[in-house]
Amino acid sequence: MQIEKRYTLLINGQHVESSTGEWFETYNPATGERMAQVAKASRADVDKAVDAARRALNGKWGRFSAARRSQVLNQIAAILRARFNELCELEVLNSGKSLGNAQGQVMQAIEDFELYAAAALAHEGRSKPVPNGFLNYTVKEPVGVCAQIVPWNYPFMMAAWKLAPALAAGCTIVLKPATLTPITALVLADICQEAGVPDGVVNVITGSGSDVGAYLVEHPGVDKVAFTGETSTGKDIMARASQTLKRVTLELGGKSPNIVFADADFDAAIDGALFGIYYNTGQSCEARSRLIVQEEIYDRFMDAFVEKAKKLVMGNPLDKGTHIGSIISEQQVEVIDGYVRSAVEQGARVVYGGKRPEGAEYEKGHWYMPTVIADVSNDMKVAQEEIFGPVIVMTKFKDEQEAVALANDTIYGLAASVWTQDFGRAHRVAGKIKSGIVMINNPFSAFPGLPFGGYKQSGFGRELAMESLDLYTETKSVLAYIGEKPLNPFGL
Ligand code: NAD
């Protein structure tokens, strides 16, 4: 009999089972096959992890110089490079994303560790000119024990986005991966240990968000919560964290517009729009899920878009030629399908997809066709709510003013793309869009070094950039009196 692989918690550098001895199962969403059992953490395990993180902060990690932390981060990146193929495969198996997607994301995670290895060295306080007899300087100190909670859509990359700046800043961490995709975050934590991160600096708790996740957020031993996930969960987290006034950063949902002006490079805009929505099977916070096209090219654009969408290869995520992988769960397939049905009920037109794919290869696992919904008005549910699947909704606009108004007519403000060959218009529109990221003539979002994060209900705080280090540090201002005569402020 084959012995099933089991993944345990990582607490204080030790692999441990849950204190209750409970396990949960994790699956390959593309086949529905069970991959492994994972320890189901209890609240007592959270207490132990937070305690380990606190002791590590006060222990030798707290005495590591920035240079030494930088070396460790570079060493993590080196091990990740050496284990690149294995990590990509594991990510595909646990998330159902295509191999190409996983490769890009694991590579980005590596670059992220390299970025923060350099940032650790560059992050510094400053000295302000103050009146004679005084000396002032500011010091950046680690904010402390950080709870880091990540979603299932980019299990490895999100864990890296969280761990790298926190380690660079000298914090300690209790990481909670999503229940559906816990494996690669656990492997990443092991790699941190192997690279020289002392015991207790990175702890991993696997288990239910509403139970151990919420408990972790409320824990008085935690100084900061860094969360990526749904906007509704972010609101709950912010409320819970407020009880002890923890520092909070939130990377939440989106409904990002992709605006195509009639003067855009037509073919480039088609290819960019396809990538913008169907990358990662549409399960991306920054997916350009609203395609807003100028009316004179709207019909031609829709036809060309559908023709290209038909060419996308969906299937075995491990095949090199696959563009579109599976959906994370059957529940998510139902959510997506429910949105498509709602669009039809509200008067929109499904012009491609809108259903599960047919064929033997899709009988197991969770699949949904790339879908195009046309004639969507901005008040429809599909234009306002995050679908989190391979579904684009198309709306037309008359002029620049209307394009901007439509783009901004959402509670979200994560990302946007603008396609036009008019240089002035591109930058005018970029300036007027209320989102943290605006791309001109490209569909991308995340580059190591460029700040990533949202306006409005897409959250606050920035990842991937230097300013993330400020979010993992407190600034201490030290004012020293260095005058010759003693100070006598009351003049007595
Ligand atoms: P989710 O909010 O359901 O879960 C995210 C994580 O939070 C998981 O680890 C979950 O177990 C945990 N969790 C759930 N309830 C909790 C609670 N009450 N307290 C503490 N932790 C809790 O999100 P998801 O479905 O895993 O991921 C998809 C969402 O993530 C989408 O909305 C997407 O837009 C968003 N996302 C945002 C970004 C970004 O950078 N803005 C990036 C990726 C994903």
Coordinates of C-alpha atoms and ligand atoms in Angstrom, one line a residue:
M1 CA 0.0 0.0 0.0
Q2 CA 1.3 3.4 -0.9
I3 CA 1.9 5.6 2.1
E4 CA 0.3 9.0 1.6
K5 CA 2.5 12.0 1.9
R6 CA 1.9 14.1 5.0
Y7 CA 2.8 17.7 5.6
T8 CA 3.2 19.0 9.2
L9 CA 3.2 22.4 10.8
L10 CA 6.5 24.2 11.1
I11 CA 6.9 25.7 14.7
N12 CA 10.1 26.8 16.1
G13 CA 12.1 25.1 13.3
Q14 CA 10.4 21.7 14.1
H15 CA 8.0 19.8 11.9
V16 CA 5.1 19.0 14.2
E17 CA 1.7 17.4 14.0
S18 CA -1.3 19.4 15.2
S19 CA -1.9 19.3 18.9
T20 CA -5.2 17.6 18.2
G21 CA -3.7 15.1 15.8
E22 CA -6.2 16.2 13.1
W23 CA -5.4 16.3 9.4
F24 CA -7.1 17.7 6.3
E25 CA -6.7 16.7 2.7
T26 CA -5.3 18.6 -0.2
Y27 CA -6.1 17.9 -3.8
N28 CA -4.9 18.4 -7.4
P29 CA -7.7 20.5 -8.8
A30 CA -7.0 19.5 -12.4
T31 CA -7.7 15.8 -11.6
G32 CA -9.5 15.8 -8.4
E33 CA -6.9 13.4 -7.0
R34 CA -5.9 13.6 -3.4
M35 CA -2.3 14.8 -3.1
A36 CA -1.5 14.7 0.6
Q37 CA -2.7 15.1 4.1
V38 CA -1.8 18.3 5.9
A39 CA -1.8 19.0 9.7
K40 CA -4.9 20.9 10.8
A41 CA -3.6 23.4 13.3
S42 CA -5.5 24.2 16.5
R43 CA -5.6 27.4 18.4
A44 CA -3.0 25.9 20.8
D45 CA -0.7 25.5 17.9
V46 CA -1.2 29.1 17.0
D47 CA -0.2 30.0 20.6
K48 CA 3.0 27.9 20.2
A49 CA 3.9 29.5 16.9
V50 CA 3.4 33.0 18.1
D51 CA 5.4 32.3 21.2
A52 CA 8.2 30.8 19.0
A53 CA 8.1 33.9 16.8
R54 CA 8.4 36.2 19.8
R55 CA 11.3 34.3 21.3
A56 CA 13.1 34.3 17.9
L57 CA 12.6 38.0 17.7
N58 CA 14.2 38.5 21.0
G59 CA 16.9 35.9 20.2
K60 CA 19.7 35.7 17.8
W61 CA 17.7 36.8 14.8
G62 CA 17.2 40.1 16.6
R63 CA 21.0 40.5 16.6
F64 CA 21.5 39.7 12.9
S65 CA 22.8 42.7 11.0
A66 CA 21.1 43.9 7.9
A67 CA 24.0 42.5 6.0
R68 CA 23.5 39.0 7.5
R69 CA 19.8 39.1 6.8
S70 CA 20.6 40.1 3.2
Q71 CA 23.0 37.1 2.9
V72 CA 20.2 34.8 4.1
L73 CA 17.7 36.2 1.6
N74 CA 20.2 35.7 -1.2
Q75 CA 20.8 32.1 0.0
I76 CA 17.0 31.5 -0.1
A77 CA 16.9 32.7 -3.7
A78 CA 19.9 30.5 -4.6
I79 CA 18.1 27.4 -3.2
L80 CA 14.9 28.3 -5.0
R81 CA 16.8 28.6 -8.3
A82 CA 18.4 25.2 -7.7
R83 CA 15.0 23.6 -7.0
F84 CA 13.1 25.7 -9.6
N85 CA 11.6 22.8 -11.6
E86 CA 10.5 20.8 -8.6
L87 CA 8.8 23.9 -7.1
C88 CA 7.0 24.7 -10.3
E89 CA 5.7 21.2 -10.6
L90 CA 4.5 21.1 -7.0
E91 CA 2.7 24.5 -7.5
V92 CA 1.0 23.2 -10.7
L93 CA -0.1 20.0 -8.9
N94 CA -1.6 21.8 -5.9
S95 CA -3.2 24.7 -7.7
G96 CA -4.1 23.5 -11.2
K97 CA -2.4 26.5 -12.9
S98 CA -0.5 26.0 -16.1
L99 CA 3.2 25.2 -15.9
G100 CA 4.0 28.4 -17.8
N101 CA 2.1 30.4 -15.2
A102 CA 3.8 28.6 -12.3
Q103 CA 7.3 29.1 -13.9
G104 CA 6.7 32.9 -14.2
Q105 CA 5.5 33.1 -10.6
V106 CA 8.2 31.0 -9.0
M107 CA 10.8 33.1 -10.9
Q108 CA 9.2 36.2 -9.7
A109 CA 9.3 34.9 -6.1
I110 CA 13.1 34.3 -6.6
E111 CA 13.6 37.8 -7.8
D112 CA 11.6 39.1 -4.9
F113 CA 14.0 37.5 -2.4
E114 CA 16.9 39.0 -4.4
L115 CA 15.2 42.4 -4.4
Y116 CA 14.7 42.4 -0.6
A117 CA 18.3 41.1 -0.1
A118 CA 19.4 44.4 -1.6
A119 CA 16.6 46.4 0.0
A120 CA 17.7 45.2 3.5
L121 CA 21.0 46.9 2.9
A122 CA 19.5 50.1 1.5
H123 CA 16.8 50.6 4.1
E124 CA 18.0 53.2 6.6
G125 CA 17.1 56.0 9.0
R126 CA 18.1 59.6 8.6
S127 CA 19.4 62.5 10.5
K128 CA 17.5 65.8 10.6
P129 CA 19.1 69.2 11.3
V130 CA 17.9 70.2 14.7
P131 CA 18.8 73.3 16.9
N132 CA 22.3 73.6 18.2
G133 CA 23.1 71.3 21.1
F134 CA 20.9 68.5 19.8
L135 CA 21.4 65.5 17.6
N136 CA 18.6 63.6 15.9
Y137 CA 18.5 60.4 14.1
T138 CA 15.8 57.9 13.1
V139 CA 16.1 54.2 13.4
K140 CA 14.1 51.6 11.5
E141 CA 13.2 48.7 13.9
P142 CA 11.3 45.6 12.9
V143 CA 7.6 45.9 13.7
G144 CA 7.8 42.5 15.5
V145 CA 5.8 39.3 15.1
C146 CA 3.9 39.3 11.8
A147 CA 0.8 37.2 11.0
Q148 CA 0.9 36.7 7.2
I149 CA -2.2 35.2 5.6
V150 CA -2.2 34.3 1.9
P151 CA -4.8 33.1 -0.7
W152 CA -4.9 30.1 -3.0
N153 CA -4.5 31.8 -6.4
Y154 CA -0.7 32.4 -6.1
P155 CA 0.2 30.1 -3.2
F156 CA 4.0 30.3 -3.7
M157 CA 4.4 33.8 -5.0
M158 CA 2.1 35.3 -2.4
A159 CA 4.1 33.5 0.4
A160 CA 7.3 35.0 -1.1
W161 CA 5.8 38.5 -1.4
K162 CA 5.0 38.3 2.3
L163 CA 8.1 36.5 3.7
A164 CA 10.9 38.4 1.8
P165 CA 10.2 42.0 3.0
A166 CA 9.4 40.8 6.6
L167 CA 12.7 38.9 6.8
A168 CA 14.6 41.8 5.2
A169 CA 13.2 44.1 7.9
G170 CA 14.1 41.6 10.7
C171 CA 10.6 40.6 11.7
T172 CA 9.5 37.1 12.7
I173 CA 6.5 35.4 11.1
V174 CA 3.6 33.1 11.5
L175 CA 2.5 32.3 7.9
K176 CA -1.0 30.9 7.2
P177 CA -1.4 29.5 3.6
A178 CA -4.8 28.9 2.1
T179 CA -6.4 25.6 3.1
L180 CA -6.8 24.6 -0.6
T181 CA -3.1 25.2 -1.5
P182 CA -0.8 24.7 1.6
I183 CA 2.0 22.7 0.1
T184 CA 4.5 25.1 -1.6
A185 CA 4.4 27.6 1.3
L186 CA 5.4 24.8 3.6
V187 CA 8.3 23.9 1.3
L188 CA 9.3 27.6 1.1
A189 CA 9.5 27.8 4.9
D190 CA 11.8 24.7 4.9
I191 CA 14.0 26.4 2.4
C192 CA 14.2 29.5 4.6
Q193 CA 15.4 27.2 7.4
E194 CA 17.9 25.5 5.1
A195 CA 19.2 29.0 4.1
G196 CA 20.1 29.9 7.6
V197 CA 16.9 31.6 9.0
P198 CA 17.1 30.7 12.7
D199 CA 14.4 28.5 14.3
G200 CA 11.2 30.3 15.1
V201 CA 11.7 33.1 12.6
V202 CA 9.4 31.5 10.1
N203 CA 6.5 29.4 11.4
V204 CA 3.7 27.9 9.3
I205 CA 0.2 27.1 10.5
T206 CA -2.1 25.2 8.2
G207 CA -5.8 25.1 8.8
S208 CA -9.1 26.9 8.6
G209 CA -9.1 30.7 8.0
S210 CA -12.2 31.3 10.0
D211 CA -10.8 29.4 13.0
V212 CA -7.0 29.5 13.3
G213 CA -6.7 32.4 10.8
A214 CA -9.1 34.6 12.8
Y215 CA -7.5 33.5 16.1
L216 CA -4.1 34.5 14.8
V217 CA -5.3 37.9 13.7
E218 CA -6.7 38.6 17.2
H219 CA -3.7 37.2 19.0
P220 CA -2.2 39.7 21.4
G221 CA 1.3 38.4 20.7
V222 CA 1.0 39.5 17.1
D223 CA 2.2 43.0 16.1
K224 CA 1.2 43.2 12.5
V225 CA -1.2 41.4 10.1
A226 CA -0.3 41.3 6.4
F227 CA -3.2 39.8 4.5
T228 CA -4.0 39.0 0.9
G229 CA -7.4 37.7 0.0
E230 CA -11.0 38.7 -0.5
T231 CA -12.2 42.2 0.4
S232 CA -14.9 40.7 2.7
T233 CA -12.2 38.7 4.6
G234 CA -10.0 41.9 4.7
K235 CA -12.8 43.8 6.5
D236 CA -13.2 41.1 9.1
I237 CA -9.4 41.0 9.6
M238 CA -9.2 44.8 10.0
A239 CA -12.0 44.7 12.6
R240 CA -10.4 41.9 14.6
A241 CA -6.9 43.4 14.4
S242 CA -8.3 46.7 15.7
Q243 CA -8.9 45.2 19.1
T244 CA -5.1 45.5 19.8
L245 CA -4.4 48.2 17.2
K246 CA -2.1 45.9 15.2
R247 CA -0.5 47.3 12.1
V248 CA -2.5 46.0 9.1
T249 CA -1.8 45.8 5.4
L250 CA -4.4 44.5 3.0
E251 CA -4.1 43.3 -0.6
L252 CA -7.7 42.6 -1.6
G253 CA -9.9 42.0 -4.6
G254 CA -10.3 43.9 -7.8
K255 CA -12.5 44.5 -10.8
S256 CA -9.8 46.0 -13.0
P257 CA -10.6 47.8 -16.2
N258 CA -8.9 47.3 -19.5
I259 CA -9.6 50.4 -21.6
V260 CA -9.1 50.2 -25.4
F261 CA -9.3 53.4 -27.4
A262 CA -10.1 53.2 -31.1
D263 CA -6.6 54.5 -32.0
A264 CA -4.9 51.6 -30.1
D265 CA -2.6 49.1 -31.8
F266 CA -5.5 46.7 -32.5
D267 CA -3.6 43.4 -32.5
A268 CA -1.5 44.3 -29.5
A269 CA -4.6 45.3 -27.5
I270 CA -6.3 42.0 -28.4
D271 CA -3.4 39.9 -27.2
G272 CA -2.9 42.1 -24.1
A273 CA -6.6 41.9 -23.3
L274 CA -6.6 38.1 -23.6
F275 CA -3.6 37.8 -21.3
G276 CA -5.1 40.4 -18.9
I277 CA -8.1 38.2 -18.2
Y278 CA -7.1 34.6 -18.9
Y279 CA -3.7 34.5 -17.3
N280 CA -3.9 32.2 -14.3
T281 CA -7.4 31.1 -15.6
G282 CA -8.7 34.5 -14.5
Q283 CA -8.0 33.7 -10.9
S284 CA -6.0 36.9 -10.3
C285 CA -6.8 39.9 -8.1
E286 CA -5.5 42.2 -10.8
A287 CA -7.2 40.4 -13.7
R288 CA -8.3 43.0 -16.3
S289 CA -11.9 41.6 -16.0
R290 CA -13.7 44.6 -17.5
L291 CA -13.0 45.2 -21.2
I292 CA -14.1 48.8 -21.9
V293 CA -13.8 49.4 -25.7
Q294 CA -14.5 52.6 -27.7
E295 CA -17.7 52.2 -29.6
E296 CA -16.3 52.6 -33.2
I297 CA -14.2 49.4 -32.8
Y298 CA -16.3 47.5 -30.2
D299 CA -17.9 44.9 -32.6
R300 CA -14.7 44.3 -34.5
F301 CA -12.7 44.0 -31.3
M302 CA -15.2 41.6 -29.8
D303 CA -15.1 39.3 -32.9
A304 CA -11.3 39.3 -33.0
F305 CA -11.1 38.7 -29.2
V306 CA -13.4 35.7 -29.5
E307 CA -11.5 34.3 -32.4
K308 CA -8.2 34.4 -30.4
A309 CA -9.9 33.1 -27.3
K310 CA -10.9 30.0 -29.2
K311 CA -7.2 29.3 -29.9
L312 CA -6.3 29.2 -26.2
V313 CA -5.3 25.7 -25.2
M314 CA -7.0 24.4 -22.1
G315 CA -6.0 21.1 -20.5
N316 CA -3.3 19.3 -18.6
P317 CA -1.6 22.1 -16.7
L318 CA 1.7 20.2 -16.9
D319 CA 1.8 20.2 -20.7
K320 CA 4.1 22.9 -22.0
G321 CA 1.6 24.2 -24.6
T322 CA -1.3 24.7 -22.1
H323 CA -2.5 28.3 -21.6
I324 CA -5.5 27.7 -19.4
G325 CA -5.4 25.5 -16.3
S326 CA -8.1 24.3 -14.1
I327 CA -10.3 26.1 -11.6
I328 CA -9.3 25.7 -8.0
S329 CA -12.5 23.9 -6.8
E330 CA -15.9 22.8 -7.8
Q331 CA -17.4 25.4 -5.5
Q332 CA -15.5 28.1 -7.4
V333 CA -16.8 26.7 -10.8
E334 CA -20.3 27.1 -9.4
V335 CA -19.6 30.7 -8.3
I336 CA -18.3 31.5 -11.8
D337 CA -21.2 29.8 -13.5
G338 CA -23.6 31.6 -11.2
Y339 CA -22.2 34.9 -12.3
V340 CA -22.5 34.0 -16.0
R341 CA -26.2 33.1 -15.5
S342 CA -26.8 36.3 -13.6
A343 CA -25.4 38.3 -16.6
V344 CA -27.8 36.5 -18.9
E345 CA -30.7 37.2 -16.6
Q346 CA -29.7 40.9 -16.5
G347 CA -29.7 41.1 -20.3
A348 CA -26.1 40.6 -21.3
R349 CA -25.0 38.2 -24.1
V350 CA -22.6 35.3 -23.7
V351 CA -20.6 35.3 -27.0
Y352 CA -18.2 32.6 -26.1
G353 CA -17.9 29.9 -23.4
G354 CA -20.2 30.4 -20.5
K355 CA -20.1 26.7 -19.5
R356 CA -17.9 23.8 -18.4
P357 CA -15.8 22.4 -21.3
E358 CA -16.8 19.1 -22.8
G359 CA -14.5 16.1 -23.3
A360 CA -13.0 13.2 -21.5
E361 CA -10.1 15.2 -20.2
Y362 CA -12.4 17.5 -18.3
E363 CA -14.4 14.8 -16.6
K364 CA -12.2 14.9 -13.5
G365 CA -11.1 18.1 -11.8
H366 CA -12.7 21.5 -12.1
W367 CA -12.9 23.4 -15.4
Y368 CA -14.6 26.4 -16.9
M369 CA -14.3 27.7 -20.5
P370 CA -12.7 31.0 -21.3
T371 CA -15.8 33.2 -21.4
V372 CA -16.8 36.4 -23.1
I373 CA -19.9 38.3 -22.1
A374 CA -20.8 41.3 -24.2
D375 CA -23.2 44.2 -23.9
V376 CA -22.6 44.5 -20.2
S377 CA -23.7 47.7 -18.4
N378 CA -21.7 48.8 -15.5
D379 CA -24.5 48.4 -13.0
M380 CA -24.7 44.6 -13.7
K381 CA -23.4 42.2 -11.0
V382 CA -20.8 40.9 -13.4
A383 CA -19.4 44.4 -13.9
Q384 CA -19.3 45.2 -10.2
E385 CA -18.3 42.0 -8.4
E386 CA -15.2 40.0 -8.6
I387 CA -15.9 36.7 -10.5
F388 CA -12.4 35.2 -10.0
G389 CA -12.6 33.0 -13.1
P390 CA -11.9 33.2 -16.9
V391 CA -14.8 35.6 -17.6
I392 CA -14.4 38.9 -19.4
V393 CA -17.3 41.4 -19.5
M394 CA -17.4 43.9 -22.3
T395 CA -18.8 47.4 -22.2
K396 CA -18.5 50.2 -24.8
F397 CA -17.7 53.9 -24.3
K398 CA -18.0 57.0 -26.4
D399 CA -15.2 59.3 -25.3
E400 CA -12.3 59.6 -22.9
Q401 CA -14.5 61.1 -20.1
E402 CA -16.9 58.2 -20.2
A403 CA -14.0 55.7 -20.3
V404 CA -12.6 57.1 -17.1
A405 CA -16.0 57.3 -15.4
L406 CA -16.7 53.7 -16.2
A407 CA -13.3 52.6 -15.1
N408 CA -13.7 54.3 -11.8
D409 CA -17.3 53.2 -11.2
T410 CA -16.4 50.3 -8.8
I411 CA -15.6 49.8 -5.2
Y412 CA -12.2 48.4 -6.2
G413 CA -9.1 50.2 -7.3
L414 CA -6.3 47.7 -7.8
A415 CA -5.1 47.8 -11.5
A416 CA -6.0 49.1 -14.9
S417 CA -4.6 49.0 -18.5
V418 CA -5.0 51.7 -21.1
W419 CA -4.5 51.1 -24.8
T420 CA -4.0 54.1 -27.1
Q421 CA -1.3 55.5 -29.4
D422 CA -2.0 59.0 -28.2
F423 CA 0.8 59.7 -25.7
G424 CA -1.0 62.6 -24.0
R425 CA -4.2 60.7 -23.6
A426 CA -2.5 57.6 -22.2
H427 CA -1.0 59.7 -19.4
R428 CA -4.1 61.8 -18.8
V429 CA -6.2 58.7 -18.3
A430 CA -3.5 57.0 -16.2
G431 CA -3.7 60.1 -14.0
K432 CA -7.4 60.0 -13.6
I433 CA -7.9 56.3 -12.8
K434 CA -8.3 55.6 -9.1
S435 CA -6.1 52.5 -8.8
G436 CA -2.7 51.6 -7.4
I437 CA -1.4 50.2 -10.7
V438 CA -2.0 51.6 -14.3
M439 CA -0.3 50.0 -17.3
I440 CA -0.1 51.7 -20.6
N441 CA -0.2 49.5 -23.7
N442 CA 0.5 46.3 -21.7
P443 CA -1.4 43.9 -19.5
F444 CA 1.1 43.2 -16.8
S445 CA 0.9 44.2 -13.1
A446 CA 3.7 42.9 -11.0
F447 CA 7.4 43.7 -11.5
P448 CA 9.8 43.3 -8.6
G449 CA 10.7 46.7 -7.4
L450 CA 7.4 48.4 -8.6
P451 CA 4.9 49.1 -5.8
F452 CA 1.9 46.7 -6.0
G453 CA -1.3 47.4 -4.1
G454 CA -4.8 49.0 -4.2
Y455 CA -6.8 52.1 -3.8
K456 CA -10.4 52.0 -2.3
Q457 CA -11.6 48.6 -1.3
S458 CA -8.7 46.8 -3.0
G459 CA -6.9 47.5 0.3
F460 CA -3.9 49.5 1.4
G461 CA -0.1 49.0 1.7
R462 CA 2.3 48.2 -1.1
E463 CA 4.2 45.1 -1.8
L464 CA 7.1 44.3 -4.1
A465 CA 8.8 47.6 -3.5
M466 CA 11.1 49.6 -1.1
E467 CA 8.1 51.1 0.7
S468 CA 7.0 47.6 1.8
L469 CA 10.0 47.7 4.2
D470 CA 8.5 50.8 5.9
L471 CA 5.4 48.6 6.5
Y472 CA 7.4 46.0 8.3
T473 CA 9.3 48.6 10.4
E474 CA 8.6 51.2 13.0
T475 CA 10.4 54.5 12.9
K476 CA 12.0 55.5 16.1
S477 CA 13.2 59.1 16.4
V478 CA 16.1 59.6 18.8
L479 CA 16.8 63.2 20.0
A480 CA 20.0 63.5 22.0
Y481 CA 21.1 66.6 23.9
I482 CA 24.8 67.2 23.3
G483 CA 25.2 70.7 24.6
E484 CA 28.0 71.8 26.9
K485 CA 25.8 73.3 29.6
P486 CA 23.1 71.1 31.3
L487 CA 19.6 71.6 30.1
N488 CA 17.3 73.6 32.3
P489 CA 13.9 73.8 30.5
F490 CA 12.0 75.4 33.4
G491 CA 14.8 77.9 34.0
L492 CA 14.9 77.2 37.7
Ligands
NAD1 P1 -10.0 34.4 1.2 O1 -10.1 35.8 1.7 O2 -11.1 33.5 1.3 O3 -8.8 33.7 2.0 C1 -7.5 34.2 2.0 C2 -6.8 33.6 3.2 O4 -7.4 34.1 4.4 C3 -6.8 32.1 3.4 O5 -5.5 31.7 3.9 C4 -7.9 31.8 4.3 O6 -7.8 30.6 5.0 C5 -7.8 33.0 5.3 N1 -9.0 33.4 6.0 C6 -10.3 33.3 5.6 N2 -11.1 33.8 6.5 C7 -10.3 34.3 7.5 C8 -10.6 35.1 8.7 N3 -11.8 35.4 9.1 N4 -9.5 35.5 9.4 C9 -8.2 35.2 9.0 N5 -7.9 34.5 7.9 C10 -9.0 34.1 7.1 O7 -9.4 34.6 -0.3 P2 -9.1 33.4 -1.4 O8 -10.5 33.0 -1.9 O9 -8.2 32.4 -0.8 O10 -8.3 34.2 -2.5 C11 -8.9 35.0 -3.5 C12 -9.0 36.4 -3.2 O11 -7.7 37.0 -2.9 C13 -9.6 37.3 -4.3 O12 -10.5 38.2 -3.8 C14 -8.4 38.0 -4.8 O13 -8.7 39.2 -5.5 C15 -7.6 38.2 -3.6 N6 -6.2 38.4 -4.0 C16 -5.6 39.7 -3.9 C17 -4.3 40.0 -4.2 C18 -3.8 41.4 -4.2 O14 -2.5 41.5 -4.1 N7 -4.6 42.4 -4.1 C19 -3.5 38.9 -4.7 C20 -4.1 37.7 -4.8 C21 -5.4 37.4 -4.4

